[in-house]
CSV table of C-alpha atoms in Angstrom, one decimal:
chain,number,residue,atom,x,y,z
A,1,UNK,CA,-2.7,142.2,-61.8
A,2,UNK,CA,-2.0,141.4,-65.4
A,3,UNK,CA,-0.7,138.0,-66.6
A,4,UNK,CA,0.4,137.1,-70.0
A,5,UNK,CA,0.6,133.5,-71.1
A,6,UNK,CA,1.1,133.1,-74.8
A,7,UNK,CA,1.1,130.0,-76.9
A,8,UNK,CA,0.3,129.4,-80.5
A,9,UNK,CA,-1.1,126.6,-82.6
A,10,UNK,CA,-2.5,126.4,-86.1
A,11,UNK,CA,-6.0,125.1,-87.0
A,12,UNK,CA,-7.5,124.8,-90.4
A,13,UNK,CA,-4.9,127.0,-92.1
A,14,UNK,CA,-5.5,129.9,-89.7
A,15,UNK,CA,-4.1,131.0,-86.4
A,16,UNK,CA,-6.4,131.5,-83.5
A,17,UNK,CA,-5.4,134.0,-80.9
A,18,UNK,CA,-6.9,133.9,-77.5
A,19,UNK,CA,-6.8,136.7,-74.8
A,20,UNK,CA,-8.3,135.9,-71.5
A,21,UNK,CA,-9.3,138.6,-69.0
A,22,UNK,CA,-10.5,138.1,-65.5
A,23,UNK,CA,-13.2,140.7,-64.6
A,24,UNK,CA,-13.4,142.2,-61.1
A,25,UNK,CA,-16.5,140.1,-60.3
A,26,UNK,CA,-14.3,137.0,-60.8
A,27,UNK,CA,-15.8,136.0,-64.2
A,28,UNK,CA,-13.6,135.5,-67.2
A,29,UNK,CA,-14.0,136.8,-70.8
A,30,UNK,CA,-12.0,135.4,-73.7
A,31,UNK,CA,-11.5,137.4,-76.9
A,32,UNK,CA,-10.8,135.2,-79.9
A,33,UNK,CA,-9.2,136.7,-83.0
A,34,UNK,CA,-7.8,135.0,-86.0
A,35,UNK,CA,-4.6,136.1,-87.6
A,36,UNK,CA,-5.1,139.4,-85.8
A,37,UNK,CA,-7.8,140.2,-88.4
A,38,UNK,CA,-10.8,141.8,-86.7
A,39,UNK,CA,-13.4,144.4,-87.5
A,40,UNK,CA,-13.6,146.9,-84.6
A,41,UNK,CA,-16.9,148.7,-84.4
A,42,UNK,CA,-15.6,151.7,-82.7
A,43,UNK,CA,-12.5,152.5,-84.7
A,44,UNK,CA,-10.8,155.8,-83.9
A,45,UNK,CA,-12.7,156.3,-80.7
A,46,UNK,CA,-11.5,156.4,-77.1
A,47,UNK,CA,-11.3,153.3,-75.0
A,48,UNK,CA,-14.7,152.2,-73.4
A,49,UNK,CA,-15.3,152.0,-69.7
A,50,UNK,CA,-16.3,148.4,-69.0
A,51,UNK,CA,-18.9,147.5,-66.5
A,52,UNK,CA,-16.6,145.0,-64.9
A,53,UNK,CA,-13.0,146.2,-65.2
A,54,UNK,CA,-10.4,143.6,-66.0
A,55,UNK,CA,-8.1,142.8,-63.2
A,56,UNK,CA,-6.1,140.0,-64.7
A,57,UNK,CA,-5.2,139.3,-68.3
A,58,UNK,CA,-3.8,136.3,-70.0
A,59,UNK,CA,-3.0,136.2,-73.6
A,60,UNK,CA,-2.7,133.0,-75.5
A,61,UNK,CA,-2.6,132.0,-79.1
A,62,UNK,CA,-3.9,128.5,-79.6
B,1,UNK,CA,-30.1,130.7,-55.0
B,2,UNK,CA,-29.0,127.7,-57.0
B,3,UNK,CA,-28.8,124.0,-56.4
B,4,UNK,CA,-29.4,120.6,-58.0
B,5,UNK,CA,-32.5,118.7,-56.8
B,6,UNK,CA,-33.0,115.0,-57.5
B,7,UNK,CA,-36.2,113.9,-59.2
B,8,UNK,CA,-36.7,110.3,-58.0
B,9,UNK,CA,-39.6,109.7,-60.4
B,10,UNK,CA,-37.5,110.3,-63.5
B,11,UNK,CA,-34.1,109.7,-62.0
B,12,UNK,CA,-32.7,113.0,-63.1
B,13,UNK,CA,-31.4,116.3,-61.7
B,14,UNK,CA,-33.2,119.6,-61.9
B,15,UNK,CA,-31.3,122.9,-61.4
B,16,UNK,CA,-33.0,125.7,-59.5
B,17,UNK,CA,-31.6,129.1,-60.4
B,18,UNK,CA,-33.9,131.7,-58.9
B,19,UNK,CA,-31.4,134.6,-59.6
B,20,UNK,CA,-32.0,134.1,-63.3
B,21,UNK,CA,-35.4,135.8,-62.9
B,22,UNK,CA,-33.4,139.1,-62.7
B,23,UNK,CA,-31.7,138.7,-66.1
B,24,UNK,CA,-32.1,141.3,-68.8
B,25,UNK,CA,-35.3,140.7,-70.8
B,26,UNK,CA,-35.5,141.8,-74.5
B,27,UNK,CA,-33.8,145.2,-74.1
B,28,UNK,CA,-34.0,147.8,-77.0
B,29,UNK,CA,-31.2,147.4,-79.5
B,30,UNK,CA,-29.5,150.6,-78.1
B,31,UNK,CA,-29.1,148.9,-74.7
B,32,UNK,CA,-28.0,145.5,-75.7
B,33,UNK,CA,-25.7,144.1,-72.9
B,34,UNK,CA,-23.9,141.9,-75.4
B,35,UNK,CA,-22.8,144.6,-77.8
B,36,UNK,CA,-19.3,146.0,-77.3
B,37,UNK,CA,-19.3,149.0,-74.9
B,38,UNK,CA,-19.3,152.2,-76.8
B,39,UNK,CA,-17.2,155.2,-75.7
B,40,UNK,CA,-19.3,157.3,-73.4
B,41,UNK,CA,-22.1,154.7,-73.5
B,42,UNK,CA,-23.4,152.4,-70.9
B,43,UNK,CA,-21.2,149.6,-69.8
B,44,UNK,CA,-21.9,146.2,-71.4
B,45,UNK,CA,-20.6,142.7,-70.9
B,46,UNK,CA,-18.0,143.2,-73.6
B,47,UNK,CA,-15.4,146.0,-72.8
B,48,UNK,CA,-13.7,145.8,-76.2
B,49,UNK,CA,-14.9,145.7,-79.7
B,50,UNK,CA,-11.8,144.3,-81.5
B,51,UNK,CA,-12.6,140.6,-81.7
B,52,UNK,CA,-13.9,137.9,-84.0
B,53,UNK,CA,-15.7,135.8,-81.3
B,54,UNK,CA,-16.1,136.4,-77.6
B,55,UNK,CA,-16.7,133.9,-74.8
B,56,UNK,CA,-17.5,134.9,-71.2
B,57,UNK,CA,-19.0,133.4,-68.1
B,58,UNK,CA,-22.8,134.0,-67.9
B,59,UNK,CA,-23.7,136.7,-65.4
B,60,UNK,CA,-26.8,134.7,-64.5
B,61,UNK,CA,-25.5,131.1,-64.5
B,62,UNK,CA,-27.4,128.0,-63.6
B,63,UNK,CA,-24.1,126.3,-62.8
B,64,UNK,CA,-20.9,127.8,-61.2
B,65,UNK,CA,-17.3,126.5,-60.8
B,66,UNK,CA,-17.5,127.3,-57.1
B,67,UNK,CA,-21.2,127.0,-56.2
B,68,UNK,CA,-22.7,127.9,-52.8
B,69,UNK,CA,-23.9,125.0,-50.7
B,70,UNK,CA,-27.5,124.1,-51.4
B,71,UNK,CA,-29.9,126.4,-49.6
B,72,UNK,CA,-32.1,123.5,-48.6
B,73,UNK,CA,-31.2,120.3,-46.8
B,74,UNK,CA,-31.7,117.2,-48.8
B,75,UNK,CA,-33.2,113.9,-47.7
B,76,UNK,CA,-32.6,110.3,-48.7
B,77,UNK,CA,-35.5,110.5,-51.1
B,78,UNK,CA,-34.7,114.1,-52.2
B,79,UNK,CA,-30.9,114.4,-52.5
B,80,UNK,CA,-29.5,117.9,-53.3
B,81,UNK,CA,-26.1,118.9,-54.4
B,82,UNK,CA,-24.3,122.1,-55.3
B,83,UNK,CA,-24.8,123.5,-58.9
B,84,UNK,CA,-21.2,122.8,-59.9
B,85,UNK,CA,-20.4,123.5,-63.5
B,86,UNK,CA,-19.8,126.3,-66.0
B,87,UNK,CA,-22.2,128.4,-68.1
B,88,UNK,CA,-20.6,130.4,-70.9
B,89,UNK,CA,-22.0,132.8,-73.5
B,90,UNK,CA,-20.5,132.7,-77.0
B,91,UNK,CA,-20.9,135.9,-79.0
B,92,UNK,CA,-20.8,135.1,-82.7
B,93,UNK,CA,-20.1,138.7,-83.8
B,94,UNK,CA,-19.8,142.3,-82.6
B,95,UNK,CA,-22.6,143.1,-85.0
B,96,UNK,CA,-25.9,143.2,-83.2
B,97,UNK,CA,-28.1,142.6,-86.2
B,98,UNK,CA,-26.4,139.6,-87.7
B,99,UNK,CA,-27.3,136.0,-87.2
B,100,UNK,CA,-25.3,132.9,-87.7
B,101,UNK,CA,-27.1,132.4,-91.0
B,102,UNK,CA,-26.0,135.8,-92.3
B,103,UNK,CA,-22.4,135.6,-91.1
B,104,UNK,CA,-20.0,134.5,-93.9
B,105,UNK,CA,-18.9,130.9,-93.9
B,106,UNK,CA,-15.4,132.0,-92.8
B,107,UNK,CA,-16.9,133.4,-89.5
B,108,UNK,CA,-18.8,130.1,-89.0
B,109,UNK,CA,-15.5,128.3,-89.5
B,110,UNK,CA,-14.0,130.5,-86.7
B,111,UNK,CA,-16.9,129.6,-84.5
B,112,UNK,CA,-16.3,125.9,-85.1
B,113,UNK,CA,-12.7,126.4,-83.9
B,114,UNK,CA,-13.8,128.3,-80.8
B,115,UNK,CA,-16.3,125.6,-80.0
B,116,UNK,CA,-13.5,123.1,-80.3
B,117,UNK,CA,-11.3,125.1,-78.0
B,118,UNK,CA,-14.1,125.5,-75.4
B,119,UNK,CA,-14.9,121.7,-75.5
B,120,UNK,CA,-11.2,120.9,-75.0
B,121,UNK,CA,-10.8,123.3,-72.1
B,122,UNK,CA,-14.0,122.6,-70.3
B,123,UNK,CA,-13.7,118.9,-70.7
B,124,UNK,CA,-10.5,119.0,-68.7
B,125,UNK,CA,-12.2,120.4,-65.6
B,126,UNK,CA,-12.4,117.9,-62.8
B,127,UNK,CA,-16.0,118.7,-61.9
B,128,UNK,CA,-17.3,118.6,-65.5
B,129,UNK,CA,-18.7,115.4,-67.0
B,130,UNK,CA,-20.5,116.8,-70.0
B,131,UNK,CA,-19.9,119.9,-72.3
B,132,UNK,CA,-23.1,120.9,-74.0
B,133,UNK,CA,-22.9,123.5,-76.8
B,134,UNK,CA,-26.1,125.0,-78.0
B,135,UNK,CA,-28.0,128.0,-79.4
B,136,UNK,CA,-31.5,129.2,-78.6
B,137,UNK,CA,-32.5,131.5,-81.5
B,138,UNK,CA,-35.5,133.7,-81.7
B,139,UNK,CA,-38.2,135.0,-79.3
B,140,UNK,CA,-40.3,131.9,-80.1
B,141,UNK,CA,-37.7,129.9,-78.3
B,142,UNK,CA,-37.6,132.3,-75.3
B,143,UNK,CA,-34.5,134.2,-76.2
B,144,UNK,CA,-34.1,137.3,-74.0
B,145,UNK,CA,-31.3,138.9,-76.0
B,146,UNK,CA,-31.2,139.3,-79.7
B,147,UNK,CA,-27.5,139.8,-80.2
B,148,UNK,CA,-26.2,136.7,-82.1
B,149,UNK,CA,-25.0,134.3,-79.5
B,150,UNK,CA,-24.9,130.7,-78.3
B,151,UNK,CA,-24.3,129.1,-75.0
B,152,UNK,CA,-22.2,126.4,-73.4
B,153,UNK,CA,-23.2,124.5,-70.3
B,154,UNK,CA,-20.6,122.3,-68.7
B,155,UNK,CA,-22.6,119.9,-66.5
B,156,UNK,CA,-21.3,117.9,-63.5
B,157,UNK,CA,-23.2,114.8,-64.9
B,158,UNK,CA,-24.3,113.5,-68.3
B,159,UNK,CA,-27.7,115.0,-68.9
B,160,UNK,CA,-30.6,112.5,-69.4
B,161,UNK,CA,-31.3,112.9,-73.1
B,162,UNK,CA,-27.6,112.6,-73.9
B,163,UNK,CA,-27.3,109.6,-71.5
B,164,UNK,CA,-30.1,107.9,-73.4
B,165,UNK,CA,-28.4,108.4,-76.8
B,166,UNK,CA,-25.2,107.1,-75.3
B,167,UNK,CA,-26.9,104.0,-73.9
B,168,UNK,CA,-28.7,103.4,-77.2
B,169,UNK,CA,-25.4,103.6,-79.0
B,170,UNK,CA,-23.7,101.3,-76.6
B,171,UNK,CA,-26.5,98.7,-76.8
B,172,UNK,CA,-26.5,98.9,-80.6
B,173,UNK,CA,-22.8,98.4,-80.7
B,174,UNK,CA,-22.9,95.4,-78.4
B,175,UNK,CA,-25.7,93.8,-80.5
B,176,UNK,CA,-24.3,94.5,-84.0
B,177,UNK,CA,-20.7,95.5,-83.6
B,178,UNK,CA,-21.6,98.6,-85.6
B,179,UNK,CA,-21.9,102.2,-84.6
B,180,UNK,CA,-25.5,103.4,-84.3
B,181,UNK,CA,-25.0,106.8,-85.9
B,182,UNK,CA,-23.1,105.3,-88.8
B,183,UNK,CA,-26.0,102.9,-89.4
B,184,UNK,CA,-28.4,105.9,-89.3
B,185,UNK,CA,-26.3,107.8,-91.8
B,186,UNK,CA,-26.0,104.8,-94.1
B,187,UNK,CA,-29.8,104.2,-93.9
B,188,UNK,CA,-30.5,107.9,-94.7
B,189,UNK,CA,-28.1,108.0,-97.6
B,190,UNK,CA,-29.4,104.6,-99.0
B,191,UNK,CA,-32.9,105.9,-98.9
B,192,UNK,CA,-32.0,109.4,-100.0
B,193,UNK,CA,-35.5,111.0,-99.6
B,194,UNK,CA,-34.6,112.8,-96.4
B,195,UNK,CA,-31.1,114.0,-97.4
B,196,UNK,CA,-30.8,117.8,-97.6
B,197,UNK,CA,-27.2,118.2,-98.6
B,198,UNK,CA,-23.8,116.5,-98.4
B,199,UNK,CA,-20.2,117.5,-98.7
B,200,UNK,CA,-16.8,115.6,-98.4
B,201,UNK,CA,-17.1,115.3,-94.7
B,202,UNK,CA,-20.7,115.9,-93.5
B,203,UNK,CA,-24.2,115.0,-94.4
B,204,UNK,CA,-27.4,116.7,-93.3
B,205,UNK,CA,-30.9,115.2,-93.3
B,206,UNK,CA,-34.3,115.2,-91.6
B,207,UNK,CA,-34.2,111.8,-89.8
B,208,UNK,CA,-36.8,109.1,-90.5
B,209,UNK,CA,-37.8,109.6,-86.8
B,210,UNK,CA,-38.0,113.4,-86.7
B,211,UNK,CA,-40.1,114.7,-83.9
B,212,UNK,CA,-40.3,118.3,-85.2
B,213,UNK,CA,-41.4,119.2,-88.7
B,214,UNK,CA,-38.0,120.7,-89.6
B,215,UNK,CA,-35.9,118.7,-87.2
B,216,UNK,CA,-32.6,118.5,-89.0
B,217,UNK,CA,-29.4,116.6,-88.2
B,218,UNK,CA,-25.9,117.2,-89.3
B,219,UNK,CA,-23.4,114.3,-89.0
B,220,UNK,CA,-19.8,113.7,-90.0
B,221,UNK,CA,-19.3,110.9,-92.5
B,222,UNK,CA,-16.4,109.7,-90.4
B,223,UNK,CA,-17.3,108.2,-87.0
B,224,UNK,CA,-15.9,110.6,-84.4
B,225,UNK,CA,-16.9,111.3,-80.8
B,226,UNK,CA,-16.2,115.1,-80.5
B,227,UNK,CA,-15.2,118.3,-82.2
B,228,UNK,CA,-11.6,117.6,-81.1
B,229,UNK,CA,-11.5,114.5,-83.2
B,230,UNK,CA,-12.2,116.4,-86.5
B,231,UNK,CA,-9.4,117.2,-88.9
B,232,UNK,CA,-8.8,120.7,-90.2
B,233,UNK,CA,-10.5,119.9,-93.5
B,234,UNK,CA,-13.5,118.4,-91.6
B,235,UNK,CA,-13.9,121.6,-89.5
B,236,UNK,CA,-14.1,123.6,-92.7
B,237,UNK,CA,-16.6,121.2,-94.2
B,238,UNK,CA,-18.6,121.5,-91.0
B,239,UNK,CA,-18.7,125.3,-91.4
B,240,UNK,CA,-19.9,124.9,-95.0
B,241,UNK,CA,-22.7,122.5,-94.2
B,242,UNK,CA,-23.8,124.7,-91.3
B,243,UNK,CA,-24.0,127.6,-93.7
B,244,UNK,CA,-26.1,125.6,-96.2
B,245,UNK,CA,-28.5,124.6,-93.5
B,246,UNK,CA,-28.9,128.0,-91.9
B,247,UNK,CA,-29.5,129.7,-95.3
B,248,UNK,CA,-32.1,127.0,-96.2
B,249,UNK,CA,-33.8,127.5,-92.9
B,250,UNK,CA,-34.2,131.3,-93.4
B,251,UNK,CA,-35.5,130.6,-96.9
B,252,UNK,CA,-38.4,128.5,-95.7
B,253,UNK,CA,-40.7,131.3,-94.7
B,254,UNK,CA,-38.5,134.2,-95.7
B,255,UNK,CA,-37.9,135.0,-92.0
B,256,UNK,CA,-34.9,134.5,-89.7
B,257,UNK,CA,-36.0,131.1,-88.6
B,258,UNK,CA,-36.1,130.4,-84.8
B,259,UNK,CA,-34.4,127.2,-83.7
B,260,UNK,CA,-32.6,125.3,-81.0
B,261,UNK,CA,-29.3,124.0,-82.2
B,262,UNK,CA,-27.4,121.5,-80.0
B,263,UNK,CA,-24.1,119.7,-80.5
B,264,UNK,CA,-24.0,116.2,-79.2
B,265,UNK,CA,-20.5,115.0,-78.2
B,266,UNK,CA,-19.2,112.2,-76.0
B,267,UNK,CA,-19.2,112.7,-72.2
B,268,UNK,CA,-16.1,114.1,-70.6
B,269,UNK,CA,-16.0,111.9,-67.6
B,270,UNK,CA,-12.9,110.0,-68.7
B,271,UNK,CA,-14.6,106.9,-69.8
B,272,UNK,CA,-14.5,105.3,-73.2
B,273,UNK,CA,-17.3,106.2,-75.6
B,274,UNK,CA,-16.0,105.0,-78.9
B,275,UNK,CA,-19.4,103.8,-79.9
B,276,UNK,CA,-21.0,107.2,-79.6
B,277,UNK,CA,-21.1,109.5,-82.6
B,278,UNK,CA,-20.8,113.3,-82.6
B,279,UNK,CA,-23.5,115.1,-84.5
B,280,UNK,CA,-25.6,118.3,-84.5
B,281,UNK,CA,-29.4,118.5,-84.1
B,282,UNK,CA,-31.7,121.5,-85.0
B,283,UNK,CA,-35.1,121.8,-83.5
B,284,UNK,CA,-37.0,124.7,-85.2
B,285,UNK,CA,-40.3,125.2,-83.4
B,286,UNK,CA,-42.3,126.3,-86.4
B,287,UNK,CA,-44.6,123.9,-88.3
B,288,UNK,CA,-45.6,126.6,-90.8
B,289,UNK,CA,-45.1,130.4,-91.1
B,290,UNK,CA,-46.4,131.9,-87.9
B,291,UNK,CA,-47.5,128.6,-86.5
B,292,UNK,CA,-45.7,127.1,-83.6
B,293,UNK,CA,-45.5,123.5,-82.7
B,294,UNK,CA,-46.3,123.4,-79.0
B,295,UNK,CA,-45.0,120.8,-76.6
B,296,UNK,CA,-48.4,119.9,-75.2
B,297,UNK,CA,-49.8,117.0,-73.2
B,298,UNK,CA,-48.4,114.1,-75.2
B,299,UNK,CA,-45.0,115.7,-75.8
B,300,UNK,CA,-44.5,117.2,-72.3
B,301,UNK,CA,-46.4,114.7,-70.2
B,302,UNK,CA,-45.7,111.5,-71.9
B,303,UNK,CA,-42.5,112.3,-73.8
B,304,UNK,CA,-44.3,111.1,-77.0
B,305,UNK,CA,-43.9,113.5,-79.9
B,306,UNK,CA,-46.6,113.7,-82.5
B,307,UNK,CA,-45.2,115.1,-85.8
B,308,UNK,CA,-48.0,116.5,-88.1
B,309,UNK,CA,-45.7,116.3,-91.1
B,310,UNK,CA,-43.7,113.8,-93.1
B,311,UNK,CA,-39.9,114.0,-92.9
B,312,UNK,CA,-39.7,113.2,-96.6
B,313,UNK,CA,-41.8,116.2,-97.7
B,314,UNK,CA,-40.1,118.6,-95.3
B,315,UNK,CA,-36.7,117.4,-96.5
B,316,UNK,CA,-37.7,118.1,-100.1
B,317,UNK,CA,-38.7,121.7,-99.1
B,318,UNK,CA,-35.3,122.3,-97.5
B,319,UNK,CA,-33.4,120.6,-100.4
B,320,UNK,CA,-35.0,123.1,-102.8
B,321,UNK,CA,-33.5,125.9,-100.8
B,322,UNK,CA,-29.9,124.6,-100.8
B,323,UNK,CA,-27.5,127.1,-102.2
B,324,UNK,CA,-23.8,126.7,-102.9
B,325,UNK,CA,-21.4,128.1,-100.3
B,326,UNK,CA,-18.9,130.6,-101.5
B,327,UNK,CA,-15.6,130.8,-99.5
B,328,UNK,CA,-13.6,134.0,-99.8
B,329,UNK,CA,-10.4,132.2,-100.6
B,330,UNK,CA,-8.2,135.2,-99.6
B,331,UNK,CA,-9.8,135.3,-96.1
B,332,UNK,CA,-10.1,131.6,-95.8
B,333,UNK,CA,-6.5,131.1,-96.5
B,334,UNK,CA,-5.2,133.5,-93.9
């Protein structure tokens, strides 16, 4: 199941984006990015296989 | 197995968390469970690499949102209760070898915003009375994973050391009609000998009453109770002064200094804590290069710290290591 819940707010001159995923063991993980600017370590490589696969996803910008 | 057991001698809760014995202990860098999962590599806690900061629930928590009932039956003398709460891990960076000190100030600024978001969200949970943000850094502190990270514990009660600060602040306010932390800041600034640095919104100092040689406090000049009370400009100034402190720490012995960093904020139990002041405290365990300050009989048994050093002298050492913070204006303005 995938859920998207997006909202946006501005802090300190930047925009904080928040994407929340529920893992299959019930725990959540939240990815924070700012203005979409990130520095991926694995650029150009295929998608990883997570230990706990996401079962629900919620995207928010706060 | 996890539960809260009441200590009637001290009037405080102790958490048992036997499952934590199984947690990963100092893995080699190639097998860090906090690094992003690499294609074809072993699965880690972080299935993606495209992020600035990541927060997730601890795989080995002391407190859980939906805890199991206590495994042991309590008595009138020894009450027990479920370990309700939240334990989160905060990854400061995808980069395994960085530390908060080596991250650019812009990244620390992002962390301050994430801390604020976590405080706001966790404070709203019905079963949470106190949100405790902290970092244990270095093997000397007992860190089991080197990847740069901090933690957040959301407790179902206000923990005893915080409760004591809150009570001291309340009593001081009732007696003087002044805020205790504001009086401490004013006293430190008036004296000046223990001040390390100051900017428009924050001041950092080794307090007059320091228990550790390099115990260092950071406090906002404006009296606020929590991160959520800070203005945008104050959050940037908080990042700046954190960078100043962390760089000075690492310059002390030219090592990545181990420390405990804790953020003290108001409780989240819905009551009024206007008299309490948000601040940060650092407890580095070193008293000299390669010499640990141990919490021995007096400290552990009596709660009476003996500091072998003078705060005034240690503050001078750190003050000499203060360097200006350079913001990348292009990145900061994004």
